[in-house]
Coordinates of C-alpha atoms in Angstrom, one line a residue:
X1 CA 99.0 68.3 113.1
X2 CA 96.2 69.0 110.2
X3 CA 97.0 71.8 108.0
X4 CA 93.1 73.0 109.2
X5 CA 94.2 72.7 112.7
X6 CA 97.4 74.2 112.2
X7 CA 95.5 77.0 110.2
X8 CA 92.9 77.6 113.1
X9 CA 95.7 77.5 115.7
X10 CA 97.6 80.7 113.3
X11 CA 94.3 82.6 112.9
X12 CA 93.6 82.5 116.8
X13 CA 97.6 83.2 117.4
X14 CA 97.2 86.3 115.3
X15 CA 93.6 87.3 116.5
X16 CA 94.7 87.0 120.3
X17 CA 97.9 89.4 119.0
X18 CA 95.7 91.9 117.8
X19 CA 93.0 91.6 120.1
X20 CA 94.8 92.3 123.4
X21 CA 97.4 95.1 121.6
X22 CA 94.2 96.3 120.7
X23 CA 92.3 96.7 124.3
X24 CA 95.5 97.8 125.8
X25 CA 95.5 101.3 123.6
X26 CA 91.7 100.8 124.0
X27 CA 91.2 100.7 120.7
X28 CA 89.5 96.9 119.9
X29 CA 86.2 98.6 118.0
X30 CA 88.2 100.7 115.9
X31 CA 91.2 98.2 115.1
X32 CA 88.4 95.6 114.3
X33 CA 86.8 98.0 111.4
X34 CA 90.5 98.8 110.3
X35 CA 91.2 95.1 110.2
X36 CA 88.0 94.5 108.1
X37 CA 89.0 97.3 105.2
X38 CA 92.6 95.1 105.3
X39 CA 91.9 92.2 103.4
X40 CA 90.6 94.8 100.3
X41 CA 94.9 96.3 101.1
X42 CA 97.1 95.4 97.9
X43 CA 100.3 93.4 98.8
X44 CA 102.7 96.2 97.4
X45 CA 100.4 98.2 100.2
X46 CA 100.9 95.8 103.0
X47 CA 104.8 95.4 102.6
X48 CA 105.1 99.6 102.1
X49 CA 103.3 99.5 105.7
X50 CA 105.7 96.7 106.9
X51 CA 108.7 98.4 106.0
X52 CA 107.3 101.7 107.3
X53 CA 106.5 100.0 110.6
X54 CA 110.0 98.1 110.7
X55 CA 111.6 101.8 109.9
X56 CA 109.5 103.8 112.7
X57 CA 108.3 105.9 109.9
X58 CA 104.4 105.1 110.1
X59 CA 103.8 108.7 111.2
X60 CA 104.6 109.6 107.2
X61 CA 101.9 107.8 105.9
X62 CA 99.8 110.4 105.3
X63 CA 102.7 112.4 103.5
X64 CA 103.7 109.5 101.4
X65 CA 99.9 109.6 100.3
X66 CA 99.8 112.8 99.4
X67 CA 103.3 112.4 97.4
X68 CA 101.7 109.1 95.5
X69 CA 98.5 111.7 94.6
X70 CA 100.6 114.4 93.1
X71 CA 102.8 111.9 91.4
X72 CA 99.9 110.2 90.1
X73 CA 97.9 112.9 89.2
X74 CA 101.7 114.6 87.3
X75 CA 101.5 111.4 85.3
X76 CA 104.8 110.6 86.4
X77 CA 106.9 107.9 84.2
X78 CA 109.0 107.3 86.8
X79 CA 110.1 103.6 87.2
X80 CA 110.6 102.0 90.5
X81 CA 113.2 99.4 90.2
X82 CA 113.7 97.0 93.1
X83 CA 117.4 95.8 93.0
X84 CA 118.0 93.1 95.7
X85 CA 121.9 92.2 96.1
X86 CA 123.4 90.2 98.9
X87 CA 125.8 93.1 100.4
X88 CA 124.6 96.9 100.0
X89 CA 125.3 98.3 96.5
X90 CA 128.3 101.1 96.8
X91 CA 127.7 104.5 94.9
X92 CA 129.1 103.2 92.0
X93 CA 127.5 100.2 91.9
X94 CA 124.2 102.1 92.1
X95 CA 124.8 104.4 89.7
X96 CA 125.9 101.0 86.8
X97 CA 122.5 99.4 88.1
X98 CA 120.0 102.7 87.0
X99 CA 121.9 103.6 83.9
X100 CA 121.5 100.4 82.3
X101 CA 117.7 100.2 83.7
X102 CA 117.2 103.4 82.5
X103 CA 118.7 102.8 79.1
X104 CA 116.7 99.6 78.7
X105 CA 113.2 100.7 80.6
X106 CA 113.6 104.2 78.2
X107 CA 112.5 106.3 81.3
X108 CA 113.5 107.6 84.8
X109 CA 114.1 105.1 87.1
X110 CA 114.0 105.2 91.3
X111 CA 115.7 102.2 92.8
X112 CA 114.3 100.1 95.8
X113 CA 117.4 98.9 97.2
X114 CA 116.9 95.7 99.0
X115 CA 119.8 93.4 100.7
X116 CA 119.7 90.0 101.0
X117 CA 122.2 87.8 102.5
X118 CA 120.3 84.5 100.9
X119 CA 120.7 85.2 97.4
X120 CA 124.6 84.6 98.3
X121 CA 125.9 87.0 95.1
X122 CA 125.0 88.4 92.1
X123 CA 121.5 91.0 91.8
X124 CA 117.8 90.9 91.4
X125 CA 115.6 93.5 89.8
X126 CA 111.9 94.0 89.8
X127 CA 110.4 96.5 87.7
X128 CA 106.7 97.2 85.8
X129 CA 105.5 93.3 86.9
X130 CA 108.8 91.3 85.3
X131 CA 111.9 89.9 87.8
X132 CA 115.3 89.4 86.6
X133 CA 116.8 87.1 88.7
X134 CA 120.7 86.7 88.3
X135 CA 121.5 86.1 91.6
X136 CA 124.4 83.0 92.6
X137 CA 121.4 81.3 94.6
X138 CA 119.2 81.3 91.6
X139 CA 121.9 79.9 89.3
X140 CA 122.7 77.1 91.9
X141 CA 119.6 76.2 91.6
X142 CA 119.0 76.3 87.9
X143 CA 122.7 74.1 88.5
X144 CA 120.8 71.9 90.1
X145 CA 117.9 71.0 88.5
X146 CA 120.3 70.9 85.2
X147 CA 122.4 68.3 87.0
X148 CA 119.1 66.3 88.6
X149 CA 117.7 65.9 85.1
X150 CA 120.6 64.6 83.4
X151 CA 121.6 62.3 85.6
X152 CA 117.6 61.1 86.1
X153 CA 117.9 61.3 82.1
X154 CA 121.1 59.4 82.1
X155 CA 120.4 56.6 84.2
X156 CA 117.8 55.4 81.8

């Protein structure tokens, strides 16, 4: 199958979805107009909706909105730090993890806490645009392409 074809066959997959979710809460003019405003949504936007949706929670939206105002408008230097491990983090754990991000971002810091069964061991963190990736998949990986070059290198 062509990637266009396979691409046509997603889009009318997706607009069939929406379409008749839409006309059964008879509401397919006003999802359409919310659907065209989407494209202008951020990603960090879409996935907070996601994981609201996934959590039941989208009935907070307007709260957390009106939290992300006042903490704008407070200037808040907050940091969100987004910590992925493979098996939740325990208390202490947690507590190790936003010490030494706060210690090396110099300022508050509110973990994301994601888990992640793929990254086998070891931790991720995200914070202000720059990943730190120290995770066991990652360094099998890095393993990996180490050994694929050296032997590629070697056989020469």
């Amino acid at each position: 199958m062509t990637s266009k074809r396979a691409e046509a066959e997603k889009v009318e997959a997706y607009t069939r979805a929406l379409m008749e979710a839409a006309r059964s809460e008879g509401r397919a003019n006003a999802d359409l107009v919310q659907w065209q405003h989407a494209r202008k949504f951020s990603p960090e936007v879409l996935e907070t909706l996601a994981a609201m949706q996934r959590e039941d929670d989208l009935d907070l939206v307007s709260q957390v909105a009106k939290q992300y105002k006042e903490y704008l408008d407070a200037e808040d230097k907050t940091v969100s730090v987004t910590v992925t491990t493979a098996v939740p983090l325990d208390d202490d754990l947690r507590e190790k993890v936003r010490a030494k991000a706060e210690a090396d971002l110099k300022a508050p810091v509110y973990l994301v806490e994601r888990v992640d069964p793929s990254i086998i061991g070891g931790i991720m963190l995200e914070a202000r645009g720059k990943r730190y990736d120290a995770s066991v998949r990652a360094q099998l990986a890095n393993i990996r392409k180490t050994l694929s070059s050296s032997f590629i290198g070697g056989e020469e």
